[in-house]
């Protein structure tokens, strides 16, 4: 089976990038009878360790030096063909997009959300146009679609007309807490990690924090994340993040 590591392109990984990395890391390290061919950038954090794992053929792809459009073109035009030539019977694309036509190999896609389809007003028109090409055809032609929740399964069937027999619900796993650096601080606080975008429902979190501070005036809200390109609201967050008790921590990488 070939693993599509296009997520290793991201310098500042979003949630789907982080979930895809940990999914592949768990698959590659697990006991198995299946040989795996992984296409990824060895310069991405944690990816280089995959080279030495048993039963793994590592195919370096310089995603981090490529533009996003070039990475998408590789996924559409190169990935499945290379996998087939290396004897793979299945290709797995873990973050929504996948080859529109997988040729001789079977295609498995993991679908995290359909926000770009359900809420087009959140996205720049170029992003919406690109996803119509790199996401929807691959989902409709895939042999199997793994979704992370029953809600996404329902949306995939109702909004995309996907055959329910080819959809499997497999929730995202959690990073073991033992690997996380303990948070330090004396005052009580709420810690939130995520990009500053409308689908993260940051407004609701800020409202909840304001209500809680009436009872707990020392309660802080600590936010880690950055604006993500491709959204209509991209750019520096507004004045609402300068509220009392709100502390912006900036970006935290996937290791922390």
mmCIF file of C-alpha atoms in Angstrom:
data_model
loop_
_atom_site.group_PDB
_atom_site.id
_atom_site.type_symbol
_atom_site.label_atom_id
_atom_site.label_comp_id
_atom_site.label_asym_id
_atom_site.label_seq_id
_atom_site.Cartn_x
_atom_site.Cartn_y
_atom_site.Cartn_z
ATOM 1 C CA UNK A 1 0.000 0.000 0.000
ATOM 2 C CA UNK A 2 1.225 3.506 -0.842
ATOM 3 C CA UNK A 3 0.837 6.332 1.666
ATOM 4 C CA UNK A 4 0.388 9.858 0.357
ATOM 5 C CA UNK A 5 2.470 12.137 2.568
ATOM 6 C CA UNK A 6 1.573 15.426 0.878
ATOM 7 C CA UNK A 7 0.799 16.785 4.358
ATOM 8 C CA UNK A 8 4.574 16.967 4.959
ATOM 9 C CA UNK A 9 4.573 20.115 2.777
ATOM 10 C CA UNK A 10 3.140 22.264 5.583
ATOM 11 C CA UNK A 11 5.574 24.505 7.425
ATOM 12 C CA UNK A 12 2.840 25.384 9.931
ATOM 13 C CA UNK A 13 0.655 22.241 10.115
ATOM 14 C CA UNK A 14 -3.091 22.639 10.566
ATOM 15 C CA UNK A 15 -5.262 20.031 12.270
ATOM 16 C CA UNK A 16 -5.593 17.780 9.222
ATOM 17 C CA UNK A 17 -1.814 17.806 8.706
ATOM 18 C CA UNK A 18 -1.153 16.834 12.320
ATOM 19 C CA UNK A 19 -3.831 14.117 12.309
ATOM 20 C CA UNK A 20 -2.444 12.699 9.034
ATOM 21 C CA UNK A 21 1.101 12.583 10.374
ATOM 22 C CA UNK A 22 0.102 10.748 13.551
ATOM 23 C CA UNK A 23 -2.121 8.350 11.600
ATOM 24 C CA UNK A 24 0.709 7.400 9.249
ATOM 25 C CA UNK A 25 3.227 7.272 12.101
ATOM 26 C CA UNK A 26 1.015 4.762 13.936
ATOM 27 C CA UNK A 27 0.437 2.656 10.794
ATOM 28 C CA UNK A 28 4.136 2.579 9.900
ATOM 29 C CA UNK A 29 5.231 1.594 13.414
ATOM 30 C CA UNK A 30 2.522 -1.027 14.026
ATOM 31 C CA UNK A 31 3.171 -4.788 13.584
ATOM 32 C CA UNK A 32 1.872 -5.769 10.144
ATOM 33 C CA UNK A 33 2.240 -8.203 7.265
ATOM 34 C CA UNK A 34 1.657 -5.478 4.692
ATOM 35 C CA UNK A 35 4.586 -3.715 3.001
ATOM 36 C CA UNK A 36 4.207 0.055 2.834
ATOM 37 C CA UNK A 37 5.546 2.608 0.381
ATOM 38 C CA UNK A 38 5.466 6.109 1.822
ATOM 39 C CA UNK A 39 5.890 9.259 -0.260
ATOM 40 C CA UNK A 40 6.847 12.173 1.998
ATOM 41 C CA UNK A 41 9.372 14.937 2.577
ATOM 42 C CA UNK A 42 12.126 13.720 4.944
ATOM 43 C CA UNK A 43 12.747 17.327 6.035
ATOM 44 C CA UNK A 44 9.381 17.469 7.806
ATOM 45 C CA UNK A 45 9.573 16.902 11.600
ATOM 46 C CA UNK A 46 9.357 13.208 12.498
ATOM 47 C CA UNK A 47 9.130 11.974 8.911
ATOM 48 C CA UNK A 48 12.810 11.116 8.459
ATOM 49 C CA UNK A 49 12.524 8.432 11.156
ATOM 50 C CA UNK A 50 10.281 6.402 8.865
ATOM 51 C CA UNK A 51 13.225 5.513 6.609
ATOM 52 C CA UNK A 52 14.566 2.947 9.084
ATOM 53 C CA UNK A 53 11.286 1.196 9.931
ATOM 54 C CA UNK A 54 10.938 -2.449 8.831
ATOM 55 C CA UNK A 55 8.736 -3.206 5.840
ATOM 56 C CA UNK A 56 8.830 0.420 4.677
ATOM 57 C CA UNK A 57 10.023 1.737 1.327
ATOM 58 C CA UNK A 58 10.597 5.458 1.720
ATOM 59 C CA UNK A 59 10.268 7.596 -1.425
ATOM 60 C CA UNK A 60 11.461 11.150 -0.723
ATOM 61 C CA UNK A 61 9.430 13.911 -2.352
ATOM 62 C CA UNK A 62 10.566 17.541 -1.773
ATOM 63 C CA UNK A 63 7.115 18.805 -0.872
ATOM 64 C CA UNK A 64 8.441 21.526 1.434
ATOM 65 C CA UNK A 65 10.327 23.201 -1.394
ATOM 66 C CA UNK A 66 7.310 23.079 -3.719
ATOM 67 C CA UNK A 67 4.346 25.395 -3.952
ATOM 68 C CA UNK A 68 0.980 24.114 -2.815
ATOM 69 C CA UNK A 69 -0.232 23.949 -6.417
ATOM 70 C CA UNK A 70 2.761 21.839 -7.441
ATOM 71 C CA UNK A 71 2.088 19.435 -4.553
ATOM 72 C CA UNK A 72 -1.526 19.140 -5.677
ATOM 73 C CA UNK A 73 -0.434 18.508 -9.269
ATOM 74 C CA UNK A 74 1.914 15.717 -8.067
ATOM 75 C CA UNK A 75 -0.974 14.140 -6.172
ATOM 76 C CA UNK A 76 -3.266 14.259 -9.181
ATOM 77 C CA UNK A 77 -0.847 13.333 -11.980
ATOM 78 C CA UNK A 78 2.061 11.396 -10.451
ATOM 79 C CA UNK A 79 1.206 9.660 -7.180
ATOM 80 C CA UNK A 80 -1.052 6.797 -8.295
ATOM 81 C CA UNK A 81 1.091 5.988 -11.336
ATOM 82 C CA UNK A 82 4.291 5.749 -9.304
ATOM 83 C CA UNK A 83 2.535 3.622 -6.704
ATOM 84 C CA UNK A 84 1.298 1.221 -9.375
ATOM 85 C CA UNK A 85 4.785 0.895 -10.909
ATOM 86 C CA UNK A 86 6.146 -0.014 -7.470
ATOM 87 C CA UNK A 87 3.632 -2.847 -7.147
ATOM 88 C CA UNK A 88 1.144 -1.191 -4.789
ATOM 89 C CA UNK A 89 -2.472 -2.303 -4.925
ATOM 90 C CA UNK A 90 -3.911 0.519 -2.781
ATOM 91 C CA UNK A 91 -3.136 4.224 -2.332
ATOM 92 C CA UNK A 92 -4.147 6.039 0.848
ATOM 93 C CA UNK A 93 -4.621 9.817 0.853
ATOM 94 C CA UNK A 94 -5.220 10.980 4.444
ATOM 95 C CA UNK A 95 -6.429 14.592 4.176
ATOM 96 C CA UNK A 96 -9.481 15.086 1.944
ATOM 97 C CA UNK A 97 -7.790 15.371 -1.452
ATOM 98 C CA UNK A 98 -6.789 12.432 -3.663
ATOM 99 C CA UNK A 99 -6.190 11.520 -7.316
ATOM 100 C CA UNK A 100 -9.284 12.024 -9.427
ATOM 101 C CA UNK A 101 -8.352 8.818 -11.247
ATOM 102 C CA UNK A 102 -6.249 6.187 -9.507
ATOM 103 C CA UNK A 103 -5.832 3.926 -12.532
ATOM 104 C CA UNK A 104 -4.887 0.335 -11.716
ATOM 105 C CA UNK A 105 -4.713 0.855 -7.943
ATOM 106 C CA UNK A 106 -7.585 1.122 -5.489
ATOM 107 C CA UNK A 107 -8.065 4.396 -3.671
ATOM 108 C CA UNK A 108 -8.713 5.044 0.029
ATOM 109 C CA UNK A 109 -9.360 8.650 1.118
ATOM 110 C CA UNK A 110 -9.766 10.049 4.626
ATOM 111 C CA UNK A 111 -12.336 12.860 4.759
ATOM 112 C CA UNK A 112 -12.056 15.239 7.717
ATOM 113 C CA UNK A 113 -14.721 17.775 6.805
ATOM 114 C CA UNK A 114 -16.773 19.308 4.021
ATOM 115 C CA UNK A 115 -16.527 22.914 5.209
ATOM 116 C CA UNK A 116 -15.375 24.128 1.811
ATOM 117 C CA UNK A 117 -18.565 22.653 0.326
ATOM 118 C CA UNK A 118 -21.014 23.531 3.116
ATOM 119 C CA UNK A 119 -19.691 27.048 3.812
ATOM 120 C CA UNK A 120 -18.139 28.415 0.625
ATOM 121 C CA UNK A 121 -18.365 31.947 2.043
ATOM 122 C CA UNK A 122 -15.504 31.107 4.422
ATOM 123 C CA UNK A 123 -13.026 30.435 1.625
ATOM 124 C CA UNK A 124 -11.308 32.438 -1.065
ATOM 125 C CA UNK A 125 -12.723 31.703 -4.506
ATOM 126 C CA UNK A 126 -9.400 30.241 -5.710
ATOM 127 C CA UNK A 127 -9.439 27.724 -2.838
ATOM 128 C CA UNK A 128 -13.010 26.689 -3.629
ATOM 129 C CA UNK A 129 -12.212 26.278 -7.316
ATOM 130 C CA UNK A 130 -9.102 24.190 -6.603
ATOM 131 C CA UNK A 131 -10.951 21.878 -4.199
ATOM 132 C CA UNK A 132 -13.608 21.153 -6.776
ATOM 133 C CA UNK A 133 -10.780 19.635 -8.824
ATOM 134 C CA UNK A 134 -8.536 18.017 -6.203
ATOM 135 C CA UNK A 135 -11.142 16.812 -3.690
ATOM 136 C CA UNK A 136 -14.622 16.078 -5.012
ATOM 137 C CA UNK A 137 -13.735 13.844 -8.021
ATOM 138 C CA UNK A 138 -11.392 11.705 -5.921
ATOM 139 C CA UNK A 139 -13.994 11.248 -3.194
ATOM 140 C CA UNK A 140 -16.676 10.224 -5.655
ATOM 141 C CA UNK A 141 -14.409 7.714 -7.436
ATOM 142 C CA UNK A 142 -12.654 6.317 -4.346
ATOM 143 C CA UNK A 143 -13.112 2.653 -3.482
ATOM 144 C CA UNK A 144 -13.336 3.503 0.226
ATOM 145 C CA UNK A 145 -13.788 6.758 2.132
ATOM 146 C CA UNK A 146 -12.826 6.915 5.796
ATOM 147 C CA UNK A 147 -14.616 9.691 7.704
ATOM 148 C CA UNK A 148 -13.791 10.906 11.200
ATOM 149 C CA UNK A 149 -17.358 11.073 12.567
ATOM 150 C CA UNK A 150 -20.945 10.032 11.979
ATOM 151 C CA UNK A 151 -21.735 13.668 11.179
ATOM 152 C CA UNK A 152 -19.235 13.724 8.299
ATOM 153 C CA UNK A 153 -20.592 10.376 7.089
ATOM 154 C CA UNK A 154 -24.093 11.834 6.926
ATOM 155 C CA UNK A 155 -22.865 14.928 5.088
ATOM 156 C CA UNK A 156 -20.874 12.824 2.593
ATOM 157 C CA UNK A 157 -23.955 10.783 1.748
ATOM 158 C CA UNK A 158 -26.460 13.654 1.719
ATOM 159 C CA UNK A 159 -24.405 16.413 0.086
ATOM 160 C CA UNK A 160 -22.090 14.371 -2.169
ATOM 161 C CA UNK A 161 -24.295 11.360 -2.804
ATOM 162 C CA UNK A 162 -21.584 8.893 -1.771
ATOM 163 C CA UNK A 163 -22.549 5.232 -1.519
ATOM 164 C CA UNK A 164 -22.900 4.440 2.227
ATOM 165 C CA UNK A 165 -21.416 0.984 1.619
ATOM 166 C CA UNK A 166 -18.033 2.468 0.784
ATOM 167 C CA UNK A 167 -17.866 4.816 3.795
ATOM 168 C CA UNK A 168 -16.259 3.782 7.094
ATOM 169 C CA UNK A 169 -16.293 5.888 10.283
ATOM 170 C CA UNK A 170 -12.814 5.922 11.862
ATOM 171 C CA UNK A 171 -12.390 8.746 14.414
ATOM 172 C CA UNK A 172 -9.046 10.518 14.695
ATOM 173 C CA UNK A 173 -6.743 9.196 17.383
ATOM 174 C CA UNK A 174 -5.202 11.222 20.183
ATOM 175 C CA UNK A 175 -1.530 11.998 20.695
ATOM 176 C CA UNK A 176 -0.385 10.271 23.931
ATOM 177 C CA UNK A 177 -0.222 12.846 26.703
ATOM 178 C CA UNK A 178 3.118 11.449 27.837
ATOM 179 C CA UNK A 179 4.659 12.963 24.693
ATOM 180 C CA UNK A 180 3.323 16.439 25.371
ATOM 181 C CA UNK A 181 5.325 19.027 27.289
ATOM 182 C CA UNK A 182 3.460 19.963 30.502
ATOM 183 C CA UNK A 183 1.860 23.397 30.491
ATOM 184 C CA UNK A 184 3.267 25.779 33.066
ATOM 185 C CA UNK A 185 1.389 28.543 34.839
ATOM 186 C CA UNK A 186 0.018 29.565 38.201
ATOM 187 C CA UNK A 187 -3.308 31.145 37.258
ATOM 188 C CA UNK A 188 -6.164 28.924 36.017
ATOM 189 C CA UNK A 189 -6.571 29.082 32.260
ATOM 190 C CA UNK A 190 -8.272 27.571 29.224
ATOM 191 C CA UNK A 191 -5.830 26.436 26.533
ATOM 192 C CA UNK A 192 -7.077 26.365 22.921
ATOM 193 C CA UNK A 193 -5.072 25.309 19.851
ATOM 194 C CA UNK A 194 -6.275 25.986 16.313
ATOM 195 C CA UNK A 195 -6.057 28.282 13.335
ATOM 196 C CA UNK A 196 -7.892 31.592 13.593
ATOM 197 C CA UNK A 197 -10.623 30.734 11.091
ATOM 198 C CA UNK A 198 -14.443 30.800 11.092
ATOM 199 C CA UNK A 199 -14.895 27.019 11.142
ATOM 200 C CA UNK A 200 -13.082 26.829 14.495
ATOM 201 C CA UNK A 201 -15.972 28.739 16.130
ATOM 202 C CA UNK A 202 -13.611 31.037 18.006
ATOM 203 C CA UNK A 203 -16.403 33.542 18.631
ATOM 204 C CA UNK A 204 -18.274 30.990 20.747
ATOM 205 C CA UNK A 205 -15.126 30.274 22.775
ATOM 206 C CA UNK A 206 -14.589 33.975 23.431
ATOM 207 C CA UNK A 207 -18.208 34.385 24.541
ATOM 208 C CA UNK A 208 -17.862 31.473 26.945
ATOM 209 C CA UNK A 209 -14.638 32.912 28.349
ATOM 210 C CA UNK A 210 -16.288 36.296 28.993
ATOM 211 C CA UNK A 211 -19.132 34.618 30.884
ATOM 212 C CA UNK A 212 -16.771 32.498 32.973
ATOM 213 C CA UNK A 213 -14.677 35.511 33.949
ATOM 214 C CA UNK A 214 -17.693 36.982 35.731
ATOM 215 C CA UNK A 215 -17.401 34.128 38.232
ATOM 216 C CA UNK A 216 -13.643 33.511 37.891
ATOM 217 C CA UNK A 217 -12.057 36.930 37.203
ATOM 218 C CA UNK A 218 -8.499 35.528 36.999
ATOM 219 C CA UNK A 219 -9.361 32.954 34.345
ATOM 220 C CA UNK A 220 -7.179 33.321 31.241
ATOM 221 C CA UNK A 221 -7.842 32.125 27.713
ATOM 222 C CA UNK A 222 -4.578 31.145 26.032
ATOM 223 C CA UNK A 223 -4.739 30.774 22.267
ATOM 224 C CA UNK A 224 -2.095 29.037 20.152
ATOM 225 C CA UNK A 225 -2.364 29.267 16.385
ATOM 226 C CA UNK A 226 -2.016 31.423 13.301
ATOM 227 C CA UNK A 227 -4.299 32.641 10.525
ATOM 228 C CA UNK A 228 -4.371 30.103 7.703
ATOM 229 C CA UNK A 229 -4.227 31.141 4.050
ATOM 230 C CA UNK A 230 -7.095 30.360 1.706
ATOM 231 C CA UNK A 231 -9.916 31.608 3.929
ATOM 232 C CA UNK A 232 -12.009 34.696 3.389
ATOM 233 C CA UNK A 233 -11.221 35.750 6.966
ATOM 234 C CA UNK A 234 -7.480 35.156 6.608
ATOM 235 C CA UNK A 235 -5.178 37.779 8.089
ATOM 236 C CA UNK A 236 -4.593 39.130 11.546
ATOM 237 C CA UNK A 237 -7.481 38.387 13.936
ATOM 238 C CA UNK A 238 -9.584 41.381 14.970
ATOM 239 C CA UNK A 239 -9.903 43.386 18.145
ATOM 240 C CA UNK A 240 -11.968 40.652 19.810
ATOM 241 C CA UNK A 241 -8.741 38.763 20.587
ATOM 242 C CA UNK A 242 -7.467 41.742 22.564
ATOM 243 C CA UNK A 243 -10.104 41.239 25.263
ATOM 244 C CA UNK A 244 -9.140 41.087 28.947
ATOM 245 C CA UNK A 245 -7.711 37.745 29.957
ATOM 246 C CA UNK A 246 -7.006 36.607 26.367
ATOM 247 C CA UNK A 247 -3.381 35.734 25.709
ATOM 248 C CA UNK A 248 -2.156 34.920 22.189
ATOM 249 C CA UNK A 249 0.750 32.484 22.314
ATOM 250 C CA UNK A 250 1.474 32.413 18.587
ATOM 251 C CA UNK A 251 2.228 29.204 16.704
ATOM 252 C CA UNK A 252 3.018 25.843 18.267
ATOM 253 C CA UNK A 253 4.450 23.123 16.030
ATOM 254 C CA UNK A 254 3.240 19.516 15.887
ATOM 255 C CA UNK A 255 5.856 18.390 18.414
ATOM 256 C CA UNK A 256 4.471 20.633 21.153
#
